[in-house]
XYZ file of C-alpha atoms in Angstrom:
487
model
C -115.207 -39.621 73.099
C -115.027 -41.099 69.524
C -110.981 -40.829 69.279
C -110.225 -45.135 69.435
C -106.711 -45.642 71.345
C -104.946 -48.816 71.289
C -102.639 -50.084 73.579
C -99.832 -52.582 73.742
C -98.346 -54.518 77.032
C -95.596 -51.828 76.786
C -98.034 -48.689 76.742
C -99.777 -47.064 79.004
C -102.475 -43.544 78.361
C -104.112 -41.606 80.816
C -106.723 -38.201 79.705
C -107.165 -35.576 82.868
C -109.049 -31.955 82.485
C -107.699 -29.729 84.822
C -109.822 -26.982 85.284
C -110.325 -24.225 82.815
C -106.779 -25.017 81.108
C -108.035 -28.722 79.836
C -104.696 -30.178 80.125
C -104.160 -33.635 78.198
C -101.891 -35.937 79.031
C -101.054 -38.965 76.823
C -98.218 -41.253 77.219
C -96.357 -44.173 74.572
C -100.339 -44.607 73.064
C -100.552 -45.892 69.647
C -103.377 -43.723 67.706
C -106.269 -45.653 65.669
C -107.988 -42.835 64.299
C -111.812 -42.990 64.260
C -114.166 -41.713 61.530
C -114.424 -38.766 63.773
C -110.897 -37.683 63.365
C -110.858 -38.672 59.757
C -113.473 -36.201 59.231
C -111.123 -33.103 60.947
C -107.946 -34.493 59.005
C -109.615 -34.049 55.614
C -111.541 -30.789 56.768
C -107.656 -29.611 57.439
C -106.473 -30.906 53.842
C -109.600 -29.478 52.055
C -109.115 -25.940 53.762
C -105.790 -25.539 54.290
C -103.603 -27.522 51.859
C -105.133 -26.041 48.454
C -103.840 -22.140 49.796
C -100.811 -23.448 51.408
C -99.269 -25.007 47.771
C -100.480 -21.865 46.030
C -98.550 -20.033 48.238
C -95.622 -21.877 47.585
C -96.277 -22.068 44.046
C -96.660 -18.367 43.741
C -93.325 -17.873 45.507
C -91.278 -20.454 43.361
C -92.618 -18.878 40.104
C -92.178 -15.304 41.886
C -88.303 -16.424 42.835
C -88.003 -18.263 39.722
C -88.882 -15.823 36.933
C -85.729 -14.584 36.943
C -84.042 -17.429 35.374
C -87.148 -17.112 32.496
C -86.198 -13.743 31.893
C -82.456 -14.609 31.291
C -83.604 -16.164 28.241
C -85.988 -13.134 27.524
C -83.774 -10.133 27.365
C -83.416 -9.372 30.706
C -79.702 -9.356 31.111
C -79.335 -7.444 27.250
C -82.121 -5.021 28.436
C -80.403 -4.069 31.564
C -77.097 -4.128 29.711
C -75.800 -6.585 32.882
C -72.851 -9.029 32.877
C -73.112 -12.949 33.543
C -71.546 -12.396 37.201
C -73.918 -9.681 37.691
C -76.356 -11.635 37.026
C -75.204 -14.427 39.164
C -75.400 -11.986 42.185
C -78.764 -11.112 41.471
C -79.666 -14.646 42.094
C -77.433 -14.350 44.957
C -78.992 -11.344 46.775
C -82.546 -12.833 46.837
C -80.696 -14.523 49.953
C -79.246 -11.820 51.344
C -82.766 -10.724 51.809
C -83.984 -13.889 52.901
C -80.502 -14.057 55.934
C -81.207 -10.327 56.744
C -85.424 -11.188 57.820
C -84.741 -14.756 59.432
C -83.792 -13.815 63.315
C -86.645 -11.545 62.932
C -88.802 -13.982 61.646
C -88.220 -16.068 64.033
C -89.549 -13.449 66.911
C -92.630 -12.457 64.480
C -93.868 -15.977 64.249
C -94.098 -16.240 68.096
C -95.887 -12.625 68.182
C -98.214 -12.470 65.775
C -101.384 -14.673 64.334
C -99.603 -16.441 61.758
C -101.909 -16.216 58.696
C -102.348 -12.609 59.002
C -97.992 -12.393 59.084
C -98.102 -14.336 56.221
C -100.398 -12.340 54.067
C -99.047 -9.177 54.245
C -95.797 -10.645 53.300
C -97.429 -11.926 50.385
C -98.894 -8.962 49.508
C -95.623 -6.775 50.232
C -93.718 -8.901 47.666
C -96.454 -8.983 45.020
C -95.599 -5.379 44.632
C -91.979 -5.912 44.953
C -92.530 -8.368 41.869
C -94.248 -6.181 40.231
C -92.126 -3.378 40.439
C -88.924 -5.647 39.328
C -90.670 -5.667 35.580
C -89.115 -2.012 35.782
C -86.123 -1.917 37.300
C -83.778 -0.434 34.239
C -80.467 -1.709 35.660
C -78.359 -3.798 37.921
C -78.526 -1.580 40.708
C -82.027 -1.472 41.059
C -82.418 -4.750 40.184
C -80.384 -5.481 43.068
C -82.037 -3.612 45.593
C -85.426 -5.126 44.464
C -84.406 -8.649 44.684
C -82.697 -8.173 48.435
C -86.528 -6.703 49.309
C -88.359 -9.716 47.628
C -85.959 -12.249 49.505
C -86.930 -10.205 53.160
C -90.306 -10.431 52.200
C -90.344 -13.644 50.931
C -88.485 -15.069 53.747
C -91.396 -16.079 56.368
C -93.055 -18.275 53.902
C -91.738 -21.787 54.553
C -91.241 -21.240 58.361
C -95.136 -19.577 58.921
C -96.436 -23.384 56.821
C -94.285 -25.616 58.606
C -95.365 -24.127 61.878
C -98.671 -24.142 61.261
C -98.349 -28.109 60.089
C -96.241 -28.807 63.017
C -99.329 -27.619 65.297
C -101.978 -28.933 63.039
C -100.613 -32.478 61.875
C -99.670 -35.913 63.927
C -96.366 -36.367 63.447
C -96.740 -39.247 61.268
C -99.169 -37.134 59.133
C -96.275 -34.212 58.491
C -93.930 -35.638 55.921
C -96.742 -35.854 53.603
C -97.380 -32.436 54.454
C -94.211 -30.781 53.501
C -93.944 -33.044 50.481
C -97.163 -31.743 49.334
C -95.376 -28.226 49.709
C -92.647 -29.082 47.956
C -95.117 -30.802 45.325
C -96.449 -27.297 44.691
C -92.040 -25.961 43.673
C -92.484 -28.742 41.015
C -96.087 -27.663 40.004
C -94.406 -24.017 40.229
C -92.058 -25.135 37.467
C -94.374 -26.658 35.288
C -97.238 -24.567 34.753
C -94.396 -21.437 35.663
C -92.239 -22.624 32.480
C -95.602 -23.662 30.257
C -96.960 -20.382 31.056
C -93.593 -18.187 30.132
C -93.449 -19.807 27.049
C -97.268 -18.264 26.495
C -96.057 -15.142 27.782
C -92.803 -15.124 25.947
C -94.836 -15.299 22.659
C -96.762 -11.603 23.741
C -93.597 -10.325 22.635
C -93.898 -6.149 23.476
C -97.209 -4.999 24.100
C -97.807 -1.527 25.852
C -94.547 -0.914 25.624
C -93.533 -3.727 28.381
C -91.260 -6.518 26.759
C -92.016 -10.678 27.151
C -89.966 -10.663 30.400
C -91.630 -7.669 32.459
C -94.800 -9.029 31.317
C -94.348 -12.276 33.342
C -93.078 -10.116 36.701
C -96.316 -7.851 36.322
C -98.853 -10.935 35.711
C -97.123 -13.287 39.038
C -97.025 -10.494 41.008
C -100.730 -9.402 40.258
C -101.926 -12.600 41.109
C -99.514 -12.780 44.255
C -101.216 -10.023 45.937
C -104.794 -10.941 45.174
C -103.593 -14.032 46.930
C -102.246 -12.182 49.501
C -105.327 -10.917 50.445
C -107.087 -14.051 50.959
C -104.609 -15.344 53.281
C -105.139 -13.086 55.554
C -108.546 -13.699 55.225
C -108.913 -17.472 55.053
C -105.377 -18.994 55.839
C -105.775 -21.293 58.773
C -103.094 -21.114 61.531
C -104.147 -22.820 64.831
C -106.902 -25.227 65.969
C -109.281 -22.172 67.115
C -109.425 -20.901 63.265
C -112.790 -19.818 62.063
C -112.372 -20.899 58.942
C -112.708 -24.901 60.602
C -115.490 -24.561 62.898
C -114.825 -27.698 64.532
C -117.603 -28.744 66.489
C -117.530 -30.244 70.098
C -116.096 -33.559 69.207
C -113.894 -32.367 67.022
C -112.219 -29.913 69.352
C -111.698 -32.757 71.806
C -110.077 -34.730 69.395
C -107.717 -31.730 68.268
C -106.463 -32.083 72.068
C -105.339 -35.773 71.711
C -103.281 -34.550 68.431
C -101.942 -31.679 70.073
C -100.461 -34.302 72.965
C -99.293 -36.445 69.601
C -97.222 -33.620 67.595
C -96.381 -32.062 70.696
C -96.437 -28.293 69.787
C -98.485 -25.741 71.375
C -98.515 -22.173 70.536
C -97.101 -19.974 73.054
C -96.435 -16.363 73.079
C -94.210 -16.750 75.420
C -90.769 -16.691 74.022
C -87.963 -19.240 76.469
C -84.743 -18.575 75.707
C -83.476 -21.322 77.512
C -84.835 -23.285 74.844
C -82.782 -21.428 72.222
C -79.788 -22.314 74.178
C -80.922 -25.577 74.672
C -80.635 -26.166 70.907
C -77.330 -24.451 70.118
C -75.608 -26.794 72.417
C -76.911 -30.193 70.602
C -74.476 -31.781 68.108
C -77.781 -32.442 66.370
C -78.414 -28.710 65.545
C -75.125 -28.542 63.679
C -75.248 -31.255 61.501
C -78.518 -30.647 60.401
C -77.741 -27.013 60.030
C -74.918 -27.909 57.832
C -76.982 -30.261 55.824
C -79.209 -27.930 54.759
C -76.195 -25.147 53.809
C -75.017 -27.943 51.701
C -78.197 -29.053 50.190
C -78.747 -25.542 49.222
C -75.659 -24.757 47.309
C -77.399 -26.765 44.469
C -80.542 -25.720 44.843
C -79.695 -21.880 44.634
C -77.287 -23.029 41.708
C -79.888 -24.688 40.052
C -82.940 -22.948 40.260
C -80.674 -19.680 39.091
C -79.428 -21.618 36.405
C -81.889 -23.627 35.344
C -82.924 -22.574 31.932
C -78.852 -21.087 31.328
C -77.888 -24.712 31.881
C -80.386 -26.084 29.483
C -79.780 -23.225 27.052
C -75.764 -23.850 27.003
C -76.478 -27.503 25.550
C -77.302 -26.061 22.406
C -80.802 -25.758 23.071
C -82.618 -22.169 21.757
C -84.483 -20.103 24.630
C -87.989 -21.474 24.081
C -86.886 -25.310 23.927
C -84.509 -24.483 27.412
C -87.986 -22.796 28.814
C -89.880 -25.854 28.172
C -87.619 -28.309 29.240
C -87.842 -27.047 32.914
C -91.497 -28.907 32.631
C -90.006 -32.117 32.714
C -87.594 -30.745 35.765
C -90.743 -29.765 38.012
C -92.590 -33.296 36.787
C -89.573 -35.094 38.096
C -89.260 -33.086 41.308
C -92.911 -33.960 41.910
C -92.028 -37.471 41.172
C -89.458 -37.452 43.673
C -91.139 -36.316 46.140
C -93.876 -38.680 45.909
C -91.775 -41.497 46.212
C -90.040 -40.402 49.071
C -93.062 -39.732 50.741
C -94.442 -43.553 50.012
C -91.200 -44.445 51.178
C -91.474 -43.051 54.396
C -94.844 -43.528 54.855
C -94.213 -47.209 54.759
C -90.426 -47.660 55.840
C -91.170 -45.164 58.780
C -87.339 -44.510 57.850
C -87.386 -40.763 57.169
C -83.434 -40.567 57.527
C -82.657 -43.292 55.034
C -85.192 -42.256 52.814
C -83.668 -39.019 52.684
C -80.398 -41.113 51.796
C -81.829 -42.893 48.602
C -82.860 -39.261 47.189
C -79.128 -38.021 47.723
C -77.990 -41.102 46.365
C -79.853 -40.230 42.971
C -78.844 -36.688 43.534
C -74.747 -36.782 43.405
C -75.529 -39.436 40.680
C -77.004 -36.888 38.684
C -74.010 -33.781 39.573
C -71.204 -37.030 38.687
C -73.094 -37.394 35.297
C -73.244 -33.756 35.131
C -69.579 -33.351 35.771
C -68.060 -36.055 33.474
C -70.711 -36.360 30.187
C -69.829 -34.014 27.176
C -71.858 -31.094 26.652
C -74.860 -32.132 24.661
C -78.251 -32.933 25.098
C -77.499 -36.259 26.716
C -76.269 -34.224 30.342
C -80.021 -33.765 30.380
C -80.374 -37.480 32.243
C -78.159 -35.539 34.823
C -79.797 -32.381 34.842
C -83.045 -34.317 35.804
C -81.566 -36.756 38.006
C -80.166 -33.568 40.480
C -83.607 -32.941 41.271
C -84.134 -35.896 43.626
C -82.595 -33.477 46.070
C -86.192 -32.351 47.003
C -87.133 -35.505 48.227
C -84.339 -35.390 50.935
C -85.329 -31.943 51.172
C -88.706 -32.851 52.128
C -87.301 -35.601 54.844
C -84.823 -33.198 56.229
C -88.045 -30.481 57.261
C -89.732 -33.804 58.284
C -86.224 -34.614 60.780
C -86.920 -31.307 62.038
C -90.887 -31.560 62.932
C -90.735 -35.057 64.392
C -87.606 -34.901 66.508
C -88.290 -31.900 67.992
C -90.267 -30.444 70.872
C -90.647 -27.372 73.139
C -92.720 -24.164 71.190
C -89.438 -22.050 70.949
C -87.294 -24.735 70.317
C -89.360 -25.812 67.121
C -89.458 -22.022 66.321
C -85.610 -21.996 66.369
C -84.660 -25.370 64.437
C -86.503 -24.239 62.163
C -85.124 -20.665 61.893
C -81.649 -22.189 61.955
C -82.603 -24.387 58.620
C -83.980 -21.476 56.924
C -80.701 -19.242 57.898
C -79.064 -22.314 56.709
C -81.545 -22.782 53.608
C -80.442 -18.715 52.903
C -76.586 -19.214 53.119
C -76.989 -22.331 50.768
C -78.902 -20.456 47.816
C -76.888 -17.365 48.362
C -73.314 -19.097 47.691
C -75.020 -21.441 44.857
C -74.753 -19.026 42.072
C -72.107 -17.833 42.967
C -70.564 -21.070 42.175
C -71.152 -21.265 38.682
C -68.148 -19.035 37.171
C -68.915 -17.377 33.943
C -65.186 -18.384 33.147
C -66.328 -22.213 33.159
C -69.348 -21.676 31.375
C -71.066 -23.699 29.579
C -70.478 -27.268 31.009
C -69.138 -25.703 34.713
C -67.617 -28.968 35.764
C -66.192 -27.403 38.937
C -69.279 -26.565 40.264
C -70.797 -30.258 39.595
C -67.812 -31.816 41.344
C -67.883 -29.310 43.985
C -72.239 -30.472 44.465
C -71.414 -34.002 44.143
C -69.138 -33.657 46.883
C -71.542 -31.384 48.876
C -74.230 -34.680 48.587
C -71.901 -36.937 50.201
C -71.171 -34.262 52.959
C -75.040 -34.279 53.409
C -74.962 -38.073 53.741
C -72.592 -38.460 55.878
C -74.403 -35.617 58.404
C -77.665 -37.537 58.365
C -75.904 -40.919 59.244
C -74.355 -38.936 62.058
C -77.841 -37.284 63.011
C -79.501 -41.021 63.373
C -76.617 -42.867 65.016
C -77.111 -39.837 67.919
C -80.948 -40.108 68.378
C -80.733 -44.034 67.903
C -78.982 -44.155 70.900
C -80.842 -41.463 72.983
C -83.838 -44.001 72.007
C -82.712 -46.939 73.100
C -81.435 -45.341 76.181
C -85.087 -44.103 77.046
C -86.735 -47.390 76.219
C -84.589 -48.761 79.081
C -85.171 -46.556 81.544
C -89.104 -45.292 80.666
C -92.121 -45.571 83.472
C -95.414 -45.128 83.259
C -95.285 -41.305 84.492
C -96.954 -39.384 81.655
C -96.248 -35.881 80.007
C -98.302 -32.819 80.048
C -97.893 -31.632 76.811
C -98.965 -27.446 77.964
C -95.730 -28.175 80.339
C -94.230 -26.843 77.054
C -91.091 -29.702 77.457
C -88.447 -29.706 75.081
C -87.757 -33.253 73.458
C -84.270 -33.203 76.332
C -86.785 -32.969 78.605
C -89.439 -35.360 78.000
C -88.151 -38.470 78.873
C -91.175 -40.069 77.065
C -90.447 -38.734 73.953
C -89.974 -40.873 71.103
C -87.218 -39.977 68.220
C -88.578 -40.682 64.377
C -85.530 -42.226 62.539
């Protein structure tokens, strides 16, 4: 076998087939990879990583177009109020709470890239229809369907990294997804300003124009993923050959996360009774106050300091460029540090900088340096998915960690406009004290989170043997006595 392993005094590895099953066991190894294995890991970037961000990029600029059309006519078209529309950014999420427990059973039941795409290509249509919804009613009811249908995005691509990925290979993963929300706002706000200047044509106005184009091009998209997305080792769109396939074993052992069907609740109740669970849940809630805030707000924000709609539309570029700055350097960060808690603490450091600057500048162009700074949340963002894929194990315990961010992730974004009172408008300065409070809540959360598993750690590096873990046991991270926290 071509897969190198290295081994300290303190290690210890051991590789046993068991009949037809091929069971792998793999204890405490450090992982050298070999040319082999560097081969499969850029086959998986190459064939996966290019659909997965355009997936995410479609559904950022599908979520996002709303706050374009604000500027566009939207709200004067529909004849809606400012609160009305804050609760059209606000029901997206309803949708999104309504589809997670769901969700969370779907993943387990069905092939994963075929789930995905006919999401994808259920709320193409539902975009496309929202470029003729004639008032806030059906407005409404259109944006509760696109947040159901939109809903099984993040937690089908974090699955499918959790299974394909090392561990120490998934923050870069989800920060590559979370590149693709900057990219989204970029070439999203570049292109609305081309679209915005199509004025009416057909009878369809600048701001139905952009639904009807993104939502085209979403189900096209759609279509493919079924088709091509790859969601487990076995995928024919890898065709690993023998060596490769016996290497995907050893990284299976490594990220600990094999698909079963099998749904065990005990796992699920398992997880609600960790401290850990909690915090992290409440971390994400909190983070996602300002994200649902902001990305709602985005261009009204820009527009209030005195900025006219096209300049307010433009200067959401610079917002995605930063985010994808951000992101990069918390990845490097981590990748070096191997610190993905504190690195997630430097990014909310530079977030509630930005909501204080927010909060107490005047309201010119200046609160821009805020505006931007606020965007470093989506480098903790990244770390926090990251917290979730490398310090936990057990299939239906990943499955519901993760369902409990993104019911977390759909409270957050729901209350977030909802913060931002028309009455306040244009600087809100209650809602930027109220999000630089909710980063040091965050903080404090993910201190808490590390202090736990830093001890659990410590107490398992005293009391370890030699006795090695079958990773098709299914074990949750409780446990697996061998199993390693990532701080």
């Amino acid at each position: 076998m071509s897969e190198k392993i290295e081994k300290s005094s303190t290690t210890s590895s051991s590789f046993e087939e068991k009949g037809q099953n091929d069971r792998i066991e793999v204890t405490n190894v450090s992982f050298v990879k070999s040319d082999a294995e560097k081969r499969l890991v850029r086959k998986l970037n190459t064939r996966l990583l290019p659909l997965a961000g355009l997936i995410i990029f479609l559904q950022f600029v599908d979520k996002a177009a709303l706050s374009v059309a604000a500027v566009l006519g939207i709200i004067q078209d529909t004849k809606m109020t400012m609160d009305q529309y804050s609760w059209l950014g606000a029901l997206f999420y309803l949708g999104y709470f309504v589809w997670q427990l769901p969700n969370t059973y779907l993943l387990q039941k069905f092939p994963i890239g075929k789930y995905l795409g006919t999401l994808l290509i259920i709320w193409g249509a539902i975009t496309i229809a929202t470029a003729f919804g004639k008032n806030f009613a059906q407005l409404a009811v259109l944006r509760v369907l696109l947040g159901v249908f939109e809903a099984g995005t993040y937690p089908a691509l974090i699955m499918i990294f959790n299974t394909l990925y090392r561990r120490s290979e998934q923050s870069a993963c989800f920060g590559f997804l979370y590149l693709s929300n900057g990219l989204g706002s970029c070439v999203g706000s570049a292109a609305a300003v081309g679209i915005a200047k199509m004025g009416t044509r057909n009878g369809i106005t600048a701001w139905q124009w952009g639904y009807v184009i993104w939502g085209t091009i979403t189900v096209v998209i759609g279509i493919i993923t079924v088709i091509f997305l790859i969601d487990s080792p076995e995928s024919w769109v890898l065709q690993l050959t023998e060596e490769e396939k016996e290497i995907t074993k050893l990284r299976t052992q490594d990220n600990a996360v094999v698909r079963k069907q099998k749904v065990k609740v005990s796992q699920y109740w398992e997880a609600l009774r960790e401290p850990r669970l909690w915090l992290l849940f409440i971390t994400s809630l909190s983070h996602n106050l300002q994200n649902g805030g902001l990305v709602t707000y985005s261009t009204v924000l820009v527009h209030g300091l005195g900025f006219d709609a096209y300049e307010s539309i433009l200067l959401q570029i610079p917002s995605g460029a930063f985010t994808v700055i951000y992101i990069a350097i918390a990845v490097y960060i981590n990748r070096r540090s191997k610190q993905i808690i504190y690195t997630a603490l430097i990014c909310y450091t530079v977030s509630a900088l930005g909501c204080l600057l927010l909060a107490v500048l005047p309201n010119t162009g200046v609160k821009l340096v805020g505006y931007y700074f606020t965007w470093a949340q989506t480098g903790s963002y990244v770390m926090l998915i990251s917290i979730i894929g490398s310090t936990v194990s057990g299939y239906s315990k990943k499955i519901f960690y993760n369902g409990a961010n993104m019911l977390a992730y759909t409270i957050g974004n729901f209350a977030g406009p909802l913060m931002l009172v028309d009455s306040t408008k244009p600087s809100y300065t209650p809602t930027m004290w109220g999000l630089f409070g909710a980063n040091l809540l965050n903080m404090a959360c993910l201190l808490l989170v590390r202090l736990i598993l830093a001890r659990i750690n410590k107490k398992r590096a005293a009391e370890r043997t030699d006795e090695p873990t079958d990773v098709y046991l299914n074990l949750t991270d409780k446990a697996d006595k061998n199993y390693v926290y990532n701080l």
